[in-house]
Amino acid sequence: MIFKKPGSPAGSEAYGGCPGMDSLAVMMQDVLTQNHALRRENNELMDQVWRLLCEKANLLAQVRLPTYLVVFNGDPARLPDFLIQAASYVNFFETRFSNDTLKVAFVISCLSGPAEEWVVPYMERESPILGQYERSVDALKRAFGRNG
């Protein structure tokens, strides 16, 4: 799109005789052309992002989420494996376990027998440790670890 004084012929006279208007008009045309090309490229990139998001959603829909069936009953020999599996599960499903309280609640839900009995006093007094994942794991290690 070239801007010119209505009814004027092409050339420097086309812009009311203002010096430099021809070069400004050319620069403006270049800017508009670049803008159009960038908009087209942006639209193509947005389409590609949309396709990739759809592909990701389809792939995630095909994945079967594993159920967590490991239970810790207080056996010191099983504690390291239990903690590794629980941490792996929590890390894999990090959106489900977005804070320490949710992580601790998950670990507690996997306790049975003596380990479950061990956590009851913490729950009854609403201990702050229940909102601190690392401290809860450390307490579990102290209570049921081979050196505990």
PDB file of C-alpha atoms in Angstrom:
ATOM      1  CA  MET A   1       0.000   0.000   0.000  1.00  0.00           C
ATOM      2  CA  ILE A   2       1.516   3.314  -1.084  1.00  0.00           C
ATOM      3  CA  PHE A   3       0.252   6.581   0.363  1.00  0.00           C
ATOM      4  CA  LYS A   4       0.033   9.568  -1.966  1.00  0.00           C
ATOM      5  CA  LYS A   5      -1.721  12.851  -2.223  1.00  0.00           C
ATOM      6  CA  PRO A   6      -5.044  12.286  -3.989  1.00  0.00           C
ATOM      7  CA  GLY A   7      -4.925  13.257  -7.633  1.00  0.00           C
ATOM      8  CA  SER A   8      -1.126  13.633  -7.708  1.00  0.00           C
ATOM      9  CA  PRO A   9       1.072  11.844 -10.240  1.00  0.00           C
ATOM     10  CA  ALA A  10       3.714   9.349  -9.128  1.00  0.00           C
ATOM     11  CA  GLY A  11       7.106  10.648  -7.978  1.00  0.00           C
ATOM     12  CA  SER A  12       8.111  13.196  -5.374  1.00  0.00           C
ATOM     13  CA  GLU A  13       5.153  15.344  -6.368  1.00  0.00           C
ATOM     14  CA  ALA A  14       2.868  12.474  -5.295  1.00  0.00           C
ATOM     15  CA  TYR A  15       3.536  13.269  -1.653  1.00  0.00           C
ATOM     16  CA  GLY A  16       2.873  16.973  -1.765  1.00  0.00           C
ATOM     17  CA  GLY A  17       6.422  17.794  -2.744  1.00  0.00           C
ATOM     18  CA  CYS A  18       7.750  16.842   0.700  1.00  0.00           C
ATOM     19  CA  PRO A  19      11.395  15.808   0.464  1.00  0.00           C
ATOM     20  CA  GLY A  20      12.080  12.287   1.697  1.00  0.00           C
ATOM     21  CA  MET A  21       8.470  11.131   1.490  1.00  0.00           C
ATOM     22  CA  ASP A  22       9.284   8.693  -1.317  1.00  0.00           C
ATOM     23  CA  SER A  23      11.868   6.912   0.832  1.00  0.00           C
ATOM     24  CA  LEU A  24       9.490   6.914   3.813  1.00  0.00           C
ATOM     25  CA  ALA A  25       6.773   5.394   1.657  1.00  0.00           C
ATOM     26  CA  VAL A  26       9.152   2.672   0.477  1.00  0.00           C
ATOM     27  CA  MET A  27      10.214   1.975   4.062  1.00  0.00           C
ATOM     28  CA  MET A  28       6.574   1.838   5.147  1.00  0.00           C
ATOM     29  CA  GLN A  29       5.812  -0.612   2.346  1.00  0.00           C
ATOM     30  CA  ASP A  30       8.760  -2.794   3.441  1.00  0.00           C
ATOM     31  CA  VAL A  31       7.570  -2.727   7.056  1.00  0.00           C
ATOM     32  CA  LEU A  32       4.050  -3.714   6.003  1.00  0.00           C
ATOM     33  CA  THR A  33       5.421  -6.552   3.863  1.00  0.00           C
ATOM     34  CA  GLN A  34       7.576  -7.816   6.742  1.00  0.00           C
ATOM     35  CA  ASN A  35       4.630  -7.533   9.120  1.00  0.00           C
ATOM     36  CA  HIS A  36       2.485  -9.606   6.782  1.00  0.00           C
ATOM     37  CA  ALA A  37       5.207 -12.263   6.474  1.00  0.00           C
ATOM     38  CA  LEU A  38       5.673 -12.400  10.255  1.00  0.00           C
ATOM     39  CA  ARG A  39       1.930 -12.740  10.822  1.00  0.00           C
ATOM     40  CA  ARG A  40       1.785 -15.598   8.336  1.00  0.00           C
ATOM     41  CA  GLU A  41       4.771 -17.299  10.016  1.00  0.00           C
ATOM     42  CA  ASN A  42       3.201 -16.775  13.449  1.00  0.00           C
ATOM     43  CA  ASN A  43      -0.051 -18.377  12.269  1.00  0.00           C
ATOM     44  CA  GLU A  44       1.862 -21.351  10.886  1.00  0.00           C
ATOM     45  CA  LEU A  45       3.748 -21.756  14.175  1.00  0.00           C
ATOM     46  CA  MET A  46       0.526 -21.519  16.184  1.00  0.00           C
ATOM     47  CA  ASP A  47      -0.988 -24.228  13.973  1.00  0.00           C
ATOM     48  CA  GLN A  48       2.071 -26.398  14.587  1.00  0.00           C
ATOM     49  CA  VAL A  49       1.842 -25.846  18.361  1.00  0.00           C
ATOM     50  CA  TRP A  50      -1.840 -26.811  18.261  1.00  0.00           C
ATOM     51  CA  ARG A  51      -1.069 -29.994  16.305  1.00  0.00           C
ATOM     52  CA  LEU A  52       1.682 -30.938  18.782  1.00  0.00           C
ATOM     53  CA  LEU A  53      -0.593 -30.319  21.762  1.00  0.00           C
ATOM     54  CA  CYS A  54      -3.266 -32.516  20.201  1.00  0.00           C
ATOM     55  CA  GLU A  55      -0.699 -35.214  19.486  1.00  0.00           C
ATOM     56  CA  LYS A  56       0.540 -35.047  23.084  1.00  0.00           C
ATOM     57  CA  ALA A  57      -3.030 -35.305  24.397  1.00  0.00           C
ATOM     58  CA  ASN A  58      -3.671 -38.344  22.188  1.00  0.00           C
ATOM     59  CA  LEU A  59      -0.473 -40.034  23.380  1.00  0.00           C
ATOM     60  CA  LEU A  60      -1.266 -39.317  27.028  1.00  0.00           C
ATOM     61  CA  ALA A  61      -4.747 -40.762  26.554  1.00  0.00           C
ATOM     62  CA  GLN A  62      -3.152 -44.016  25.386  1.00  0.00           C
ATOM     63  CA  VAL A  63      -0.979 -44.299  28.498  1.00  0.00           C
ATOM     64  CA  ARG A  64      -2.443 -46.354  31.305  1.00  0.00           C
ATOM     65  CA  LEU A  65      -1.633 -44.813  34.632  1.00  0.00           C
ATOM     66  CA  PRO A  66      -0.101 -47.364  36.982  1.00  0.00           C
ATOM     67  CA  THR A  67      -1.909 -48.048  40.203  1.00  0.00           C
ATOM     68  CA  TYR A  68       0.201 -47.927  43.301  1.00  0.00           C
ATOM     69  CA  LEU A  69      -0.218 -51.193  45.182  1.00  0.00           C
ATOM     70  CA  VAL A  70       2.906 -51.218  47.343  1.00  0.00           C
ATOM     71  CA  VAL A  71       2.112 -51.093  51.041  1.00  0.00           C
ATOM     72  CA  PHE A  72       4.651 -50.637  53.811  1.00  0.00           C
ATOM     73  CA  ASN A  73       3.896 -52.563  56.994  1.00  0.00           C
ATOM     74  CA  GLY A  74       6.919 -51.526  59.035  1.00  0.00           C
ATOM     75  CA  ASP A  75       9.378 -54.213  57.877  1.00  0.00           C
ATOM     76  CA  PRO A  76      12.783 -52.441  57.960  1.00  0.00           C
ATOM     77  CA  ALA A  77      14.080 -54.596  55.089  1.00  0.00           C
ATOM     78  CA  ARG A  78      11.336 -53.232  52.805  1.00  0.00           C
ATOM     79  CA  LEU A  79      11.639 -49.560  53.760  1.00  0.00           C
ATOM     80  CA  PRO A  80      14.286 -48.507  51.178  1.00  0.00           C
ATOM     81  CA  ASP A  81      12.345 -50.061  48.287  1.00  0.00           C
ATOM     82  CA  PHE A  82       9.091 -48.586  49.550  1.00  0.00           C
ATOM     83  CA  LEU A  83      10.565 -45.085  49.781  1.00  0.00           C
ATOM     84  CA  ILE A  84      12.124 -45.310  46.315  1.00  0.00           C
ATOM     85  CA  GLN A  85       8.875 -46.512  44.758  1.00  0.00           C
ATOM     86  CA  ALA A  86       6.798 -43.914  46.598  1.00  0.00           C
ATOM     87  CA  ALA A  87       9.164 -41.097  45.568  1.00  0.00           C
ATOM     88  CA  SER A  88       9.162 -42.303  41.952  1.00  0.00           C
ATOM     89  CA  TYR A  89       5.370 -42.424  41.908  1.00  0.00           C
ATOM     90  CA  VAL A  90       5.067 -38.953  43.440  1.00  0.00           C
ATOM     91  CA  ASN A  91       7.592 -37.535  40.948  1.00  0.00           C
ATOM     92  CA  PHE A  92       5.886 -39.187  37.975  1.00  0.00           C
ATOM     93  CA  PHE A  93       2.514 -37.753  38.995  1.00  0.00           C
ATOM     94  CA  GLU A  94       3.859 -34.407  40.153  1.00  0.00           C
ATOM     95  CA  THR A  95       0.675 -32.577  39.140  1.00  0.00           C
ATOM     96  CA  ARG A  96      -1.342 -34.765  41.498  1.00  0.00           C
ATOM     97  CA  PHE A  97       1.108 -34.189  44.329  1.00  0.00           C
ATOM     98  CA  SER A  98       1.658 -30.464  43.987  1.00  0.00           C
ATOM     99  CA  ASN A  99       2.580 -29.838  47.624  1.00  0.00           C
ATOM    100  CA  ASP A 100       4.157 -31.622  50.574  1.00  0.00           C
ATOM    101  CA  THR A 101       0.849 -32.234  52.365  1.00  0.00           C
ATOM    102  CA  LEU A 102      -0.455 -34.239  49.394  1.00  0.00           C
ATOM    103  CA  LYS A 103       2.794 -36.211  49.191  1.00  0.00           C
ATOM    104  CA  VAL A 104       2.681 -37.057  52.902  1.00  0.00           C
ATOM    105  CA  ALA A 105      -0.996 -38.021  52.651  1.00  0.00           C
ATOM    106  CA  PHE A 106      -0.139 -40.390  49.801  1.00  0.00           C
ATOM    107  CA  VAL A 107       2.680 -42.043  51.769  1.00  0.00           C
ATOM    108  CA  ILE A 108       0.395 -42.407  54.797  1.00  0.00           C
ATOM    109  CA  SER A 109      -2.243 -44.062  52.620  1.00  0.00           C
ATOM    110  CA  CYS A 110       0.352 -46.733  51.773  1.00  0.00           C
ATOM    111  CA  LEU A 111       1.076 -47.644  55.393  1.00  0.00           C
ATOM    112  CA  SER A 112      -0.355 -50.674  57.165  1.00  0.00           C
ATOM    113  CA  GLY A 113       0.169 -52.591  60.391  1.00  0.00           C
ATOM    114  CA  PRO A 114       2.831 -51.171  62.709  1.00  0.00           C
ATOM    115  CA  ALA A 115       3.723 -48.405  60.233  1.00  0.00           C
ATOM    116  CA  GLU A 116       0.124 -47.243  60.140  1.00  0.00           C
ATOM    117  CA  GLU A 117      -0.091 -47.373  63.926  1.00  0.00           C
ATOM    118  CA  TRP A 118       3.120 -45.335  64.123  1.00  0.00           C
ATOM    119  CA  VAL A 119       1.602 -42.403  62.182  1.00  0.00           C
ATOM    120  CA  VAL A 120      -1.651 -42.206  64.208  1.00  0.00           C
ATOM    121  CA  PRO A 121      -0.216 -40.021  67.018  1.00  0.00           C
ATOM    122  CA  TYR A 122       1.122 -37.552  64.427  1.00  0.00           C
ATOM    123  CA  MET A 123      -2.337 -37.330  62.907  1.00  0.00           C
ATOM    124  CA  GLU A 124      -4.137 -37.042  66.247  1.00  0.00           C
ATOM    125  CA  ARG A 125      -2.088 -34.041  67.317  1.00  0.00           C
ATOM    126  CA  GLU A 126      -2.078 -32.599  63.763  1.00  0.00           C
ATOM    127  CA  SER A 127       1.689 -32.492  63.754  1.00  0.00           C
ATOM    128  CA  PRO A 128       3.331 -29.968  61.409  1.00  0.00           C
ATOM    129  CA  ILE A 129       5.460 -32.843  60.111  1.00  0.00           C
ATOM    130  CA  LEU A 130       2.409 -33.996  58.124  1.00  0.00           C
ATOM    131  CA  GLY A 131       2.874 -30.980  55.863  1.00  0.00           C
ATOM    132  CA  GLN A 132       6.595 -31.546  55.335  1.00  0.00           C
ATOM    133  CA  TYR A 133       7.424 -34.431  53.030  1.00  0.00           C
ATOM    134  CA  GLU A 134      11.173 -34.671  53.702  1.00  0.00           C
ATOM    135  CA  ARG A 135      10.726 -34.491  57.472  1.00  0.00           C
ATOM    136  CA  SER A 136       8.020 -37.173  57.313  1.00  0.00           C
ATOM    137  CA  VAL A 137      10.276 -39.469  55.301  1.00  0.00           C
ATOM    138  CA  ASP A 138      13.130 -38.845  57.748  1.00  0.00           C
ATOM    139  CA  ALA A 139      10.845 -39.703  60.685  1.00  0.00           C
ATOM    140  CA  LEU A 140       9.759 -42.889  58.901  1.00  0.00           C
ATOM    141  CA  LYS A 141      13.417 -43.810  58.363  1.00  0.00           C
ATOM    142  CA  ARG A 142      14.225 -43.196  62.027  1.00  0.00           C
ATOM    143  CA  ALA A 143      11.280 -45.305  63.154  1.00  0.00           C
ATOM    144  CA  PHE A 144      11.590 -48.223  60.720  1.00  0.00           C
ATOM    145  CA  GLY A 145      15.044 -48.052  59.172  1.00  0.00           C
ATOM    146  CA  ARG A 146      17.521 -50.811  59.935  1.00  0.00           C
ATOM    147  CA  ASN A 147      19.380 -48.394  62.173  1.00  0.00           C
ATOM    148  CA  GLY A 148      16.163 -46.985  63.677  1.00  0.00           C
TER     149      GLY A 148
END
